[in-house]
CSV table of C-alpha atoms in Angstrom, one decimal:
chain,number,residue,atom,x,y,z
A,1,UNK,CA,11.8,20.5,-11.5
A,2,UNK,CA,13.3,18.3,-14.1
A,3,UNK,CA,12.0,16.7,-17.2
A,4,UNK,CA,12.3,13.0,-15.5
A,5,UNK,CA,10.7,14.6,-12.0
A,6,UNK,CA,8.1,16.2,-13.9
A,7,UNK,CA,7.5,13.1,-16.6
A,8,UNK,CA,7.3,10.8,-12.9
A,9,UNK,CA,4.5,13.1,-11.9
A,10,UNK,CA,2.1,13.2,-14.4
A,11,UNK,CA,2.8,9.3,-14.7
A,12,UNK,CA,1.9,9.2,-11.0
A,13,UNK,CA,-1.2,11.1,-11.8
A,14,UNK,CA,-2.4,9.4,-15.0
A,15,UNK,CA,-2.4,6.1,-13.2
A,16,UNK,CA,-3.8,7.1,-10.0
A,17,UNK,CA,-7.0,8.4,-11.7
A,18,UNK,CA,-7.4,6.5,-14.3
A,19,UNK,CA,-7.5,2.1,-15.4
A,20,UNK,CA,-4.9,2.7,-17.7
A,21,UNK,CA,-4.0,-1.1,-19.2
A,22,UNK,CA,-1.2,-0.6,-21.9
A,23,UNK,CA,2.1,1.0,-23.0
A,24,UNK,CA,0.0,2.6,-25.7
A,25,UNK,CA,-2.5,4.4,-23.7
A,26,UNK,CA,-0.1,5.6,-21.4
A,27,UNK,CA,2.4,6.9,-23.9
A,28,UNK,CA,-0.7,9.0,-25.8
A,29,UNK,CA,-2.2,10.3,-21.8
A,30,UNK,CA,2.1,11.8,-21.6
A,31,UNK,CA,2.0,13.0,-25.5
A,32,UNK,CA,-1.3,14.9,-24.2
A,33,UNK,CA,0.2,16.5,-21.3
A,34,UNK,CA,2.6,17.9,-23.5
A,35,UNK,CA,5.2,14.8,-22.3
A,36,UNK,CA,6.9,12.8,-25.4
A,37,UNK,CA,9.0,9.7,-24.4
A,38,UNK,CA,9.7,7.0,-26.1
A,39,UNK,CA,8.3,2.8,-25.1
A,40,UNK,CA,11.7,1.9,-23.6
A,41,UNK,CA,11.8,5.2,-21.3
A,42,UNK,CA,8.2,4.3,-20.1
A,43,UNK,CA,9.2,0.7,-19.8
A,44,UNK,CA,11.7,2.1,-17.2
A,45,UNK,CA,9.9,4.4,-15.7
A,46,UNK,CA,7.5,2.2,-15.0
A,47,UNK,CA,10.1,-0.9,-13.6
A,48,UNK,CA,11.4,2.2,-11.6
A,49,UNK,CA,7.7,3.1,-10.3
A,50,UNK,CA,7.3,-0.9,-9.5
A,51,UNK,CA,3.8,-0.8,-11.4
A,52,UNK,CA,2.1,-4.2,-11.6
A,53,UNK,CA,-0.4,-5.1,-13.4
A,54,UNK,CA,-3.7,-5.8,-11.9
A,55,UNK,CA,-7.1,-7.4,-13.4
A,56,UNK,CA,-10.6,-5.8,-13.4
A,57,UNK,CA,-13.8,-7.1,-12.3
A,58,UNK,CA,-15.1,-6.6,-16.2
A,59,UNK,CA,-11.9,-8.6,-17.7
A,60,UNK,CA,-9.2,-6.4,-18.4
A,61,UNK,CA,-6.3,-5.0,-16.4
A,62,UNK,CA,-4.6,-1.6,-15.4
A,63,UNK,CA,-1.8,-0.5,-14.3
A,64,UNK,CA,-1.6,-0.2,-10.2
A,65,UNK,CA,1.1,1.6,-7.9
A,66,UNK,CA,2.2,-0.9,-5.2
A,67,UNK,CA,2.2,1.6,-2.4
A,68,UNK,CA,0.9,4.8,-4.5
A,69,UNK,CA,4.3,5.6,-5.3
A,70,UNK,CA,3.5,8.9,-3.7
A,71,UNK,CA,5.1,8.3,-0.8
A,72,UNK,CA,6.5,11.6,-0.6
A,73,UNK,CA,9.0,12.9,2.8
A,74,UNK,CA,7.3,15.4,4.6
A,75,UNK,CA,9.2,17.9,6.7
A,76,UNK,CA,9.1,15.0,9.8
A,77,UNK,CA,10.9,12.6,7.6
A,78,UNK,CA,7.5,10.5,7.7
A,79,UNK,CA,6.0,9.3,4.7
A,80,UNK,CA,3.0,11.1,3.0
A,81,UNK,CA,1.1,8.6,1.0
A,82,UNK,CA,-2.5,8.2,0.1
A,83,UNK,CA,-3.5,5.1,0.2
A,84,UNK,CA,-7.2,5.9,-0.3
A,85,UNK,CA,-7.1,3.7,-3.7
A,86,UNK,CA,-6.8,0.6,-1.7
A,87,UNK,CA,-10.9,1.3,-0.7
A,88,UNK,CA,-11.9,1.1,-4.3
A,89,UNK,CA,-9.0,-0.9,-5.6
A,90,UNK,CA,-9.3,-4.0,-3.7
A,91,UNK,CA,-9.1,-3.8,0.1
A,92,UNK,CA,-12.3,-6.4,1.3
A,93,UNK,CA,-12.2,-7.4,5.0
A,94,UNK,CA,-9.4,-8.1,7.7
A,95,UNK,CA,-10.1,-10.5,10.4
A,96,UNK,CA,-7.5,-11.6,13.1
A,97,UNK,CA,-7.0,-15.3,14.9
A,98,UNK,CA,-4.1,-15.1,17.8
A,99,UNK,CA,-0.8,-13.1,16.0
A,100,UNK,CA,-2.1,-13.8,12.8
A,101,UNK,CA,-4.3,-11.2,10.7
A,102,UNK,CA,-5.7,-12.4,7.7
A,103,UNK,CA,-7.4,-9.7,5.0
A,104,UNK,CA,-9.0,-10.8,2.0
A,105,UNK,CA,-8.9,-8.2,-1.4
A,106,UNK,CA,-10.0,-8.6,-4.8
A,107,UNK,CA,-8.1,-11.1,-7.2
A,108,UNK,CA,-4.9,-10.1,-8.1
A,109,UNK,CA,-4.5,-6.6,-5.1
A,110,UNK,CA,-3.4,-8.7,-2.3
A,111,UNK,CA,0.7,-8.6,-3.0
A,112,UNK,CA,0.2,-4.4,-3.7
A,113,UNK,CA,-1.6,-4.3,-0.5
A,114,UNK,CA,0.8,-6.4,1.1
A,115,UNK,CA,3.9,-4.7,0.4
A,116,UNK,CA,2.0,-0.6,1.2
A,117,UNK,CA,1.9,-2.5,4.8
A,118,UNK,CA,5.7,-3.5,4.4
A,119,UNK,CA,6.6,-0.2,3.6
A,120,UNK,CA,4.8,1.2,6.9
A,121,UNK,CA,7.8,-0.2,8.3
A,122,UNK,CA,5.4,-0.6,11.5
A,123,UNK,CA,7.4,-2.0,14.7
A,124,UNK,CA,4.0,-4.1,14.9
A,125,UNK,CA,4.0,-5.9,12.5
A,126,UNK,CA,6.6,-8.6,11.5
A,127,UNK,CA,5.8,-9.2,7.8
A,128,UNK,CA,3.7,-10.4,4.8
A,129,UNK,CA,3.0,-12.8,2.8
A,130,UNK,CA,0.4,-12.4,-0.1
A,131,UNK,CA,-1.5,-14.6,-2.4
A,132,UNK,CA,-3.7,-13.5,-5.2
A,133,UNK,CA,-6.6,-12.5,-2.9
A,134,UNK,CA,-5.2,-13.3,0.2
A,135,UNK,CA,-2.8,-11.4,2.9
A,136,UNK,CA,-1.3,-12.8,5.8
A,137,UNK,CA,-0.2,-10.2,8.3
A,138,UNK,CA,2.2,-11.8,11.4
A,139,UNK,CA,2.3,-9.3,14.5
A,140,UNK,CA,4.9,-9.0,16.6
A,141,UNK,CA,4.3,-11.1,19.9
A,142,UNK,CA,2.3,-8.7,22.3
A,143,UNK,CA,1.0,-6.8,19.8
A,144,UNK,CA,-2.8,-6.5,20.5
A,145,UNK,CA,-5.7,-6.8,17.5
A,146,UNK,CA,-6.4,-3.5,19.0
A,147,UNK,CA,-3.2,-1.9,18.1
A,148,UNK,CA,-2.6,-3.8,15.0
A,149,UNK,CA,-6.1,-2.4,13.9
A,150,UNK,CA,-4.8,0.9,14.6
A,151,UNK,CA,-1.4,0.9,12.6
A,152,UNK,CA,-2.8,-0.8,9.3
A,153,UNK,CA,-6.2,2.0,9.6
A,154,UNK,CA,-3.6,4.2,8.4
A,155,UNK,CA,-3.5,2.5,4.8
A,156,UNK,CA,-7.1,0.8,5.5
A,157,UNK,CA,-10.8,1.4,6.2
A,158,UNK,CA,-10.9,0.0,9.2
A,159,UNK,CA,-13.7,1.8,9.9
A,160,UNK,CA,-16.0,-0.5,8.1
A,161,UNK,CA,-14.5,-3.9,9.1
């Protein structure tokens, strides 16, 4: 594995499991894998990663994966991704009126929730469009509450709506 392959990984990792909120903390999580880059190579790695940064309920922020950025291939050429944050991380309640599903998250998750369900690239579902607490999920015509229930539980806990 390369440096850049391995330095991705443990950046993966550190902000999975962990609020990380700055350049500074991150930087000093790598040094103590063992992993020494400079600001401007995390800055990139980081664009690269499409981090954003999303508030906490206790008034600071951290650094969140859009769509876990784990989306690995895995031997069927289907994505691998765990999506489990989204229970803990934002992911409130999903209701539905005619081709129109509407799921409410915690400030500032709805556009990394929004675009996890873009990257399904489910023939279901037509598109997105996210506020800061708000997503609006258009079905394709036909497409039953049912079945649109059934794609998204695979990024959702649609067992508890």
């Amino acid at each position: 594995m390369s440096r850049k392959n391995d330095r991705i990984e443990q950046l993966i990792e550190i902000i999975k499991n962990n609020n990380v909120g700055s350049q500074e903390e991150l930087l000093k999580m790598l040094a103590d894998k063992g992993i020494f880059v400079t600001q401007a190579t995390l800055s990139r790695d980081l664009k690269m990663l499409k981090t954003t940064k999303v508030p906490l309920d206790h008034g600071s922020y951290a650094y969140m994966l859009p769509d876990a950025t784990i989306a690995k291939m895995n031997a069927g050429g289907r994505r691998a991704v765990d999506f489990s944050r989204h229970v803990s991380n934002g992911f409130i309640s999903l209701e539905f009126s005619n081709n129109i599903g509407v799921m409410l998250t915690r400030n500032g998750y709805a556009s990394g929730i929004a675009y996890d369900i873009d990257m399904l690239n489910a023939p279901e579902i037509a598109g997105t469009i996210a506020g800061a607490n708000t997503v609006f999920i258009v079905l394709r015509e036909g497409v039953s509450h049912e079945k649109a229930t059934e794609v998204l539980s695979m990024i959702l806990p649609v067992n508890k709506l």
